[in-house]
Structures are given as structure tokens and as C-alpha cells.
């Protein structure tokens, strides 16, 4: 892991200082992302983004964080192969422990026409909001139900078939231990599948499942509609566990509208319940926000006001989030 991060940092340094030789090669011209090319090596593209955030809430007050700093290293290999390595710094830790860098993606992908096979560590194909990059969703954070029930990243293999623009089917088998866990402790596997259909160009509908052993299965359905700057989307997700009361379940619904190409207004409602544990675990939130995009979408300023209520009846608290994001 340390060698990977050192190598990634060295390549990034070369991209920022193009006159510095790398393996005796001359630097290629830079554009939206850096590219290294040699006569005997595949082209490599470097990109990523950084998110700087200010969070304010009564009690804790104002807190500044470097929410994420992500580096993407992408390349192609003759024969229809491509690869990605993606280390990331993500806000975390506590008052005495610093946040750290970890590996997000490391996979090899083979593509032939409408068929794709991916192997390594990557996102499992479960829930629309999770498989969409956090850098492009309309709000600062994903819905609580998505963060709680999506299997997220894991190590395994996945096959995907696409019917042109009409839809796709993805099916993967994973360790079920989560990212950067290289041993399958119980020898059981996590099976994840997602079916997407686009009956018309502006509408997308999907269903997904994730089955882990005989006592845990997660399901989800989602849909989206886009038309002339207006967007509406939502998901409903639930988890059934054998011999444990009512399932965990939740949903979110979001509408957004672009007043002009660089100003977007957003409204999101969400609800997540863990009734088998306690009514005190219910999490409801309303998010109102505005997104400003500059420099062709390379720079994004986001402002969210989140009113959240935990428990039943619970107490509603508000928080203000501002976030500056830039891509390279």
C-alpha cells in the first residue's frame, strides 16, 4: 500500500512538473488531465478532485475539513483492457487521531462491444446514488439509507452486459468483507446484481439486490427523470435479516432545477428506519441547497442547509454545509 501511494505521488508530481523526466520519457502535453505515453508503455491519465468543507451547527460551532482528496490513475492496455488505481484521503479520525489515506479502487477491466468484466476492488453495483460519484451528486452527502445499507466497495469480480442505450445488467461476486479486506474470513460470498432499463431517453428505472449468506438480503428500486434542466430522482432500499423483526428500510426523493447552466437549486427529503432495533434510530432529514459551477464544471461551490431529526419524536437540528470542489 505504501509503495502504491508513493508511486502515485511521484506520477502526480511529474504531471504537475512536466519538465521532470519519468523513466527517461518526455512529458506529453497536458490538458484536462495529465497523460504519460511511451513507445513501450500504455498511456496513463491522471485526474482527481479535492473537496474543502466548512460545517456549522449549534453546539459544535464552525468546523473546517478537507472532506476528500482523491487521485485517479487510469490507463489502457492493448486487447480491450483498462485499469484504475485510486487512493484517497477522506475526512475522519477524531480529536486525537488524524484522518488517513486509503485505497478506494484497484481493478482491471476487459471490454468487448457490449460485454464488460471487472476484477479487483471497486464499487458493488447497488443503489443509484452510491454508484454515482460523490463529486457529481446534487448534495454534499449521500442519503443516510444509502450510506447505511449499500454494500459499497469490495473485492471480487463482476460481469456487465449493455443493451445499447436501452438498459444494462450487472452481476458480481465479492468477498463480502468490505474494501481493503483481503481475506474472506467466513468463506461465504456477497452476490450483488443490478438491472437498469431506459424505456425512453429521459427516464431510467432500476432494481438491485445484494445477498450475503442466508440471513441477510438487501433490495432496492430507483428511478430518475431529466428534462431541460429539471431532475427528479428517488430510491427505496430495505434489508431483510432472518429471525430479526421488521427490516431496515428507507428512502429519499430529490428534485433539482438549473436556473441557468451554472446555477442549480436542490431539494431533498429522506427517511431511514431501523425498527427492529429501536424507534430512536429513525433518521429524517430535509436538505435545501444551491450548486454553482465554474470553469466548465471544474470548480463547484455547494451550499446545503440540512434539517435533521433523530428518533421518535426526536428533536430537529439544523446544519449549514458549504463546500468548494475542484477537479484536475
CSV table of C-alpha atoms in Angstrom, one decimal:
chain,number,residue,atom,x,y,z
A,1,UNK,CA,0.0,0.0,0.0
A,2,UNK,CA,2.8,2.4,0.9
A,3,UNK,CA,4.6,1.7,-2.3
A,4,UNK,CA,1.4,2.3,-4.3
A,5,UNK,CA,0.9,5.7,-2.7
A,6,UNK,CA,4.5,6.7,-3.2
A,7,UNK,CA,4.3,5.7,-6.8
A,8,UNK,CA,1.0,7.6,-7.3
A,9,UNK,CA,2.5,10.7,-5.6
A,10,UNK,CA,5.6,10.5,-7.9
A,11,UNK,CA,3.4,10.3,-11.0
A,12,UNK,CA,1.3,13.3,-9.8
A,13,UNK,CA,4.5,15.3,-9.2
A,14,UNK,CA,5.6,14.6,-12.7
A,15,UNK,CA,2.2,15.7,-14.0
A,16,UNK,CA,2.5,19.0,-12.1
A,17,UNK,CA,6.1,19.5,-13.2
A,18,UNK,CA,6.1,18.3,-16.8
A,19,UNK,CA,9.8,19.0,-17.4
A,20,UNK,CA,10.8,16.4,-14.8
A,21,UNK,CA,11.7,13.2,-16.6
A,22,UNK,CA,9.9,10.0,-15.7
A,23,UNK,CA,11.7,6.8,-16.8
A,24,UNK,CA,13.6,8.7,-19.5
A,25,UNK,CA,10.4,9.7,-21.3
A,26,UNK,CA,9.5,13.2,-22.3
A,27,UNK,CA,6.3,14.6,-20.8
A,28,UNK,CA,3.2,14.6,-23.0
A,29,UNK,CA,1.2,17.9,-23.3
A,30,UNK,CA,-1.3,18.4,-20.5
A,31,UNK,CA,-5.0,19.1,-20.9
A,32,UNK,CA,-7.9,18.4,-18.6
A,33,UNK,CA,-5.9,15.5,-17.2
A,34,UNK,CA,-2.2,14.6,-17.4
A,35,UNK,CA,-1.2,11.9,-19.8
A,36,UNK,CA,2.1,9.9,-20.0
A,37,UNK,CA,2.8,7.9,-23.1
A,38,UNK,CA,5.9,6.0,-24.2
A,39,UNK,CA,6.7,3.7,-27.1
A,40,UNK,CA,6.6,0.6,-24.9
A,41,UNK,CA,4.2,1.6,-22.1
A,42,UNK,CA,0.4,2.2,-22.2
A,43,UNK,CA,-1.0,5.7,-21.9
A,44,UNK,CA,-1.7,6.7,-18.3
A,45,UNK,CA,-4.1,9.5,-17.4
A,46,UNK,CA,-4.1,11.2,-14.0
A,47,UNK,CA,-7.1,13.1,-12.6
A,48,UNK,CA,-9.0,13.6,-9.4
A,49,UNK,CA,-10.6,16.2,-7.2
A,50,UNK,CA,-10.3,18.0,-3.8
A,51,UNK,CA,-13.2,19.0,-1.5
A,52,UNK,CA,-12.7,21.6,1.2
A,53,UNK,CA,-15.7,22.0,3.5
A,54,UNK,CA,-17.0,24.3,6.2
A,55,UNK,CA,-19.6,22.8,8.6
A,56,UNK,CA,-21.6,24.9,11.1
A,57,UNK,CA,-24.1,23.6,13.7
A,58,UNK,CA,-25.2,24.9,17.1
A,59,UNK,CA,-23.1,23.4,19.8
A,60,UNK,CA,-20.0,22.2,17.8
A,61,UNK,CA,-19.9,25.6,16.0
A,62,UNK,CA,-17.8,26.0,12.9
A,63,UNK,CA,-15.5,23.2,11.7
A,64,UNK,CA,-13.3,23.2,8.6
A,65,UNK,CA,-12.4,19.9,7.0
A,66,UNK,CA,-10.6,18.6,3.9
A,67,UNK,CA,-13.5,16.4,3.1
A,68,UNK,CA,-11.8,14.4,0.3
A,69,UNK,CA,-8.7,14.5,-1.8
A,70,UNK,CA,-8.8,11.8,-4.5
A,71,UNK,CA,-6.3,10.8,-7.1
A,72,UNK,CA,-7.3,8.7,-10.2
A,73,UNK,CA,-4.7,6.8,-12.2
A,74,UNK,CA,-6.3,5.3,-15.3
A,75,UNK,CA,-4.7,3.5,-18.2
A,76,UNK,CA,-5.4,1.2,-21.2
A,77,UNK,CA,-3.7,-2.0,-22.3
A,78,UNK,CA,-3.9,-3.5,-25.8
A,79,UNK,CA,-6.6,-6.2,-26.1
A,80,UNK,CA,-9.5,-4.3,-24.7
A,81,UNK,CA,-8.1,-3.9,-21.2
A,82,UNK,CA,-8.1,-0.9,-19.0
A,83,UNK,CA,-7.2,-0.3,-15.3
A,84,UNK,CA,-7.7,2.2,-12.5
A,85,UNK,CA,-5.9,2.8,-9.2
A,86,UNK,CA,-7.5,5.3,-6.8
A,87,UNK,CA,-6.0,6.3,-3.5
A,88,UNK,CA,-7.9,8.8,-1.4
A,89,UNK,CA,-7.6,11.0,1.7
A,90,UNK,CA,-11.0,11.2,3.4
A,91,UNK,CA,-12.1,13.2,6.5
A,92,UNK,CA,-12.3,11.1,9.6
A,93,UNK,CA,-10.4,10.4,12.7
A,94,UNK,CA,-11.2,12.3,15.9
A,95,UNK,CA,-9.7,15.0,18.2
A,96,UNK,CA,-6.6,12.8,18.8
A,97,UNK,CA,-6.3,10.7,15.7
A,98,UNK,CA,-5.6,12.2,12.3
A,99,UNK,CA,-7.5,11.2,9.2
A,100,UNK,CA,-5.7,8.8,6.9
A,101,UNK,CA,-5.2,7.8,3.3
A,102,UNK,CA,-6.7,4.5,2.0
A,103,UNK,CA,-7.1,2.7,-1.3
A,104,UNK,CA,-10.5,3.0,-2.9
A,105,UNK,CA,-10.3,1.4,-6.3
A,106,UNK,CA,-7.8,-1.0,-7.8
A,107,UNK,CA,-9.1,-3.0,-10.7
A,108,UNK,CA,-8.6,-4.4,-14.2
A,109,UNK,CA,-11.4,-4.2,-16.7
A,110,UNK,CA,-11.9,-6.0,-20.0
A,111,UNK,CA,-14.4,-4.7,-22.6
A,112,UNK,CA,-15.6,-6.2,-25.8
A,113,UNK,CA,-18.5,-4.5,-27.5
A,114,UNK,CA,-21.5,-4.6,-25.1
A,115,UNK,CA,-19.9,-7.0,-22.6
A,116,UNK,CA,-17.6,-6.0,-19.7
A,117,UNK,CA,-15.7,-7.9,-17.0
A,118,UNK,CA,-14.2,-6.1,-14.0
A,119,UNK,CA,-11.9,-7.7,-11.3
A,120,UNK,CA,-10.3,-6.2,-8.3
A,121,UNK,CA,-11.6,-3.7,-5.7
A,122,UNK,CA,-14.4,-1.4,-6.9
A,123,UNK,CA,-17.9,-0.3,-6.2
A,124,UNK,CA,-20.6,-3.0,-5.9
A,125,UNK,CA,-23.5,-2.3,-8.3
A,126,UNK,CA,-26.1,-1.4,-5.6
A,127,UNK,CA,-28.1,1.8,-5.5
A,128,UNK,CA,-28.0,4.7,-8.0
A,129,UNK,CA,-26.7,7.3,-5.6
A,130,UNK,CA,-23.8,5.2,-4.4
A,131,UNK,CA,-22.5,4.2,-7.9
A,132,UNK,CA,-22.7,7.8,-8.9
A,133,UNK,CA,-19.6,9.7,-8.0
A,134,UNK,CA,-19.8,11.8,-4.8
A,135,UNK,CA,-18.3,14.6,-6.8
A,136,UNK,CA,-21.3,14.8,-9.1
A,137,UNK,CA,-24.4,14.1,-6.9
A,138,UNK,CA,-26.5,17.2,-6.2
A,139,UNK,CA,-26.0,17.3,-2.4
A,140,UNK,CA,-22.9,17.4,-0.1
A,141,UNK,CA,-23.5,13.9,1.3
A,142,UNK,CA,-25.4,10.8,0.2
A,143,UNK,CA,-28.7,9.9,1.8
A,144,UNK,CA,-28.5,8.1,5.2
A,145,UNK,CA,-30.2,5.0,3.9
A,146,UNK,CA,-27.6,4.7,1.1
A,147,UNK,CA,-24.7,5.1,3.4
A,148,UNK,CA,-26.2,2.6,5.8
A,149,UNK,CA,-27.4,-0.2,3.5
A,150,UNK,CA,-25.3,-0.1,0.3
A,151,UNK,CA,-22.6,-2.8,0.3
A,152,UNK,CA,-20.2,-0.1,-1.0
A,153,UNK,CA,-16.7,-1.2,-2.2
A,154,UNK,CA,-15.5,-4.8,-2.0
A,155,UNK,CA,-13.0,-7.2,-3.7
A,156,UNK,CA,-14.4,-9.5,-6.4
A,157,UNK,CA,-15.4,-9.9,-10.0
A,158,UNK,CA,-18.3,-8.5,-11.9
A,159,UNK,CA,-19.8,-9.0,-15.4
A,160,UNK,CA,-22.0,-6.5,-17.1
A,161,UNK,CA,-24.0,-6.6,-20.4
A,162,UNK,CA,-25.5,-3.5,-22.0
A,163,UNK,CA,-28.4,-3.4,-24.5
A,164,UNK,CA,-27.1,-0.3,-26.3
A,165,UNK,CA,-28.8,2.7,-24.6
A,166,UNK,CA,-31.9,0.7,-23.5
A,167,UNK,CA,-30.5,-0.8,-20.3
A,168,UNK,CA,-27.9,-3.0,-18.7
A,169,UNK,CA,-27.5,-5.9,-16.3
A,170,UNK,CA,-24.6,-6.2,-13.8
A,171,UNK,CA,-23.8,-9.2,-11.6
A,172,UNK,CA,-20.9,-9.6,-9.3
A,173,UNK,CA,-19.5,-11.9,-6.7
A,174,UNK,CA,-17.5,-10.4,-3.8
A,175,UNK,CA,-15.8,-11.4,-0.5
A,176,UNK,CA,-18.4,-9.6,1.5
A,177,UNK,CA,-15.7,-8.2,3.9
A,178,UNK,CA,-15.5,-4.6,2.5
A,179,UNK,CA,-12.7,-2.6,1.0
A,180,UNK,CA,-9.1,-3.3,1.7
A,181,UNK,CA,-10.0,-6.6,3.5
A,182,UNK,CA,-8.0,-9.1,1.5
A,183,UNK,CA,-9.2,-12.3,3.4
A,184,UNK,CA,-12.6,-13.8,3.1
A,185,UNK,CA,-12.9,-14.8,6.8
A,186,UNK,CA,-16.0,-17.0,6.6
A,187,UNK,CA,-15.7,-18.3,3.1
A,188,UNK,CA,-19.2,-17.1,2.2
A,189,UNK,CA,-19.6,-14.6,-0.6
A,190,UNK,CA,-21.6,-11.5,-1.3
A,191,UNK,CA,-23.7,-11.6,-4.6
A,192,UNK,CA,-24.8,-8.3,-6.0
A,193,UNK,CA,-26.9,-7.6,-9.0
A,194,UNK,CA,-28.5,-4.6,-10.7
A,195,UNK,CA,-30.9,-4.3,-13.7
A,196,UNK,CA,-31.3,-0.9,-15.4
A,197,UNK,CA,-33.9,0.0,-18.0
A,198,UNK,CA,-34.4,3.1,-20.1
A,199,UNK,CA,-37.8,3.0,-21.7
A,200,UNK,CA,-37.3,6.5,-23.0
A,201,UNK,CA,-34.2,8.7,-23.2
A,202,UNK,CA,-35.2,10.9,-20.2
A,203,UNK,CA,-36.3,8.1,-17.9
A,204,UNK,CA,-34.3,5.5,-16.1
A,205,UNK,CA,-35.6,2.7,-13.8
A,206,UNK,CA,-33.6,0.1,-11.9
A,207,UNK,CA,-33.7,-2.7,-9.3
A,208,UNK,CA,-30.9,-4.2,-7.4
A,209,UNK,CA,-30.2,-6.9,-4.7
A,210,UNK,CA,-27.3,-7.9,-2.5
A,211,UNK,CA,-27.3,-11.4,-0.9
A,212,UNK,CA,-24.9,-12.2,1.9
A,213,UNK,CA,-25.2,-15.7,3.4
A,214,UNK,CA,-28.7,-17.0,4.2
A,215,UNK,CA,-29.6,-14.4,6.8
A,216,UNK,CA,-29.1,-11.1,5.0
A,217,UNK,CA,-30.6,-9.8,1.7
A,218,UNK,CA,-30.8,-6.2,0.6
A,219,UNK,CA,-33.1,-4.9,-2.1
A,220,UNK,CA,-33.5,-1.6,-3.8
A,221,UNK,CA,-35.5,0.2,-6.5
A,222,UNK,CA,-34.9,3.6,-8.0
A,223,UNK,CA,-35.9,5.9,-10.8
A,224,UNK,CA,-34.9,9.2,-12.4
A,225,UNK,CA,-36.3,11.7,-14.8
A,226,UNK,CA,-34.5,14.6,-16.6
A,227,UNK,CA,-35.9,17.3,-18.8
A,228,UNK,CA,-34.5,20.7,-19.8
A,229,UNK,CA,-32.6,21.3,-16.6
A,230,UNK,CA,-35.2,19.7,-14.3
A,231,UNK,CA,-34.2,16.5,-12.5
A,232,UNK,CA,-36.3,14.2,-10.3
A,233,UNK,CA,-35.0,11.0,-8.7
A,234,UNK,CA,-35.5,8.7,-5.8
A,235,UNK,CA,-34.8,5.3,-4.2
A,236,UNK,CA,-36.3,2.9,-1.8
A,237,UNK,CA,-34.0,0.4,-0.1
A,238,UNK,CA,-34.6,-2.3,2.5
A,239,UNK,CA,-32.7,-5.1,4.3
A,240,UNK,CA,-34.2,-8.4,5.4
A,241,UNK,CA,-32.4,-10.4,8.1
A,242,UNK,CA,-33.6,-13.8,9.1
A,243,UNK,CA,-35.0,-14.0,12.7
A,244,UNK,CA,-34.7,-10.3,13.2
A,245,UNK,CA,-38.0,-8.3,13.3
A,246,UNK,CA,-39.0,-5.7,10.7
A,247,UNK,CA,-36.5,-4.9,8.0
A,248,UNK,CA,-34.3,-1.9,8.0
A,249,UNK,CA,-35.7,0.4,5.3
A,250,UNK,CA,-35.6,3.9,4.0
A,251,UNK,CA,-36.0,6.2,1.0
A,252,UNK,CA,-35.0,9.6,-0.4
A,253,UNK,CA,-36.6,11.8,-3.1
A,254,UNK,CA,-34.8,14.7,-4.8
A,255,UNK,CA,-35.7,17.4,-7.2
A,256,UNK,CA,-33.3,19.9,-8.8
A,257,UNK,CA,-33.6,22.6,-11.4
A,258,UNK,CA,-30.9,24.6,-13.3
A,259,UNK,CA,-31.9,28.3,-13.4
A,260,UNK,CA,-29.0,28.8,-15.8
A,261,UNK,CA,-26.3,26.3,-16.8
A,262,UNK,CA,-24.2,27.2,-13.8
A,263,UNK,CA,-26.8,27.6,-11.0
A,264,UNK,CA,-28.8,24.6,-9.7
A,265,UNK,CA,-31.4,24.6,-6.9
A,266,UNK,CA,-31.9,21.4,-5.0
A,267,UNK,CA,-34.4,20.0,-2.5
A,268,UNK,CA,-34.1,16.5,-0.9
A,269,UNK,CA,-36.2,14.6,1.6
A,270,UNK,CA,-35.1,11.4,3.2
A,271,UNK,CA,-36.2,8.9,5.9
A,272,UNK,CA,-34.3,5.8,7.3
A,273,UNK,CA,-35.7,3.4,9.9
A,274,UNK,CA,-34.2,0.6,11.9
A,275,UNK,CA,-37.4,-0.5,13.6
A,276,UNK,CA,-36.1,-3.9,14.7
A,277,UNK,CA,-33.5,-2.1,16.9
A,278,UNK,CA,-35.4,1.0,18.2
A,279,UNK,CA,-37.6,3.8,17.1
A,280,UNK,CA,-34.9,6.1,18.4
A,281,UNK,CA,-32.8,5.1,15.4
A,282,UNK,CA,-35.1,6.7,12.9
A,283,UNK,CA,-33.3,9.4,10.9
A,284,UNK,CA,-35.2,12.0,8.9
A,285,UNK,CA,-33.7,14.9,7.0
A,286,UNK,CA,-34.6,17.7,4.6
A,287,UNK,CA,-31.9,19.3,2.5
A,288,UNK,CA,-32.2,22.6,0.6
A,289,UNK,CA,-29.2,23.7,-1.4
A,290,UNK,CA,-27.7,25.6,-4.3
A,291,UNK,CA,-24.8,24.5,-6.6
A,292,UNK,CA,-22.7,26.9,-8.5
A,293,UNK,CA,-20.4,25.6,-11.2
A,294,UNK,CA,-17.5,27.5,-12.8
A,295,UNK,CA,-14.7,26.8,-15.3
A,296,UNK,CA,-16.7,24.3,-17.3
A,297,UNK,CA,-17.7,22.3,-14.3
A,298,UNK,CA,-14.1,22.0,-13.0
A,299,UNK,CA,-14.9,24.2,-10.0
A,300,UNK,CA,-18.0,23.7,-7.9
A,301,UNK,CA,-19.3,25.7,-4.9
A,302,UNK,CA,-22.0,23.9,-3.0
A,303,UNK,CA,-24.2,25.2,-0.2
A,304,UNK,CA,-26.6,23.0,1.8
A,305,UNK,CA,-28.9,23.6,4.8
A,306,UNK,CA,-29.8,20.3,6.4
A,307,UNK,CA,-32.6,20.0,9.0
A,308,UNK,CA,-32.3,16.5,10.6
A,309,UNK,CA,-34.4,14.8,13.2
A,310,UNK,CA,-33.1,11.7,15.0
A,311,UNK,CA,-35.5,9.4,16.9
A,312,UNK,CA,-39.3,9.5,17.5
A,313,UNK,CA,-40.5,12.1,18.4
A,314,UNK,CA,-36.9,13.4,18.3
A,315,UNK,CA,-35.5,16.9,18.1
A,316,UNK,CA,-34.8,18.6,14.8
A,317,UNK,CA,-31.4,20.3,14.4
A,318,UNK,CA,-30.1,22.4,11.5
A,319,UNK,CA,-26.6,22.4,10.0
A,320,UNK,CA,-25.1,24.5,7.3
A,321,UNK,CA,-22.6,23.0,4.9
A,322,UNK,CA,-20.5,24.9,2.3
A,323,UNK,CA,-18.1,23.0,0.1
A,324,UNK,CA,-15.6,24.1,-2.6
A,325,UNK,CA,-14.6,21.3,-5.0
A,326,UNK,CA,-12.1,21.5,-7.8
A,327,UNK,CA,-11.2,18.8,-10.4
A,328,UNK,CA,-7.9,18.3,-12.2
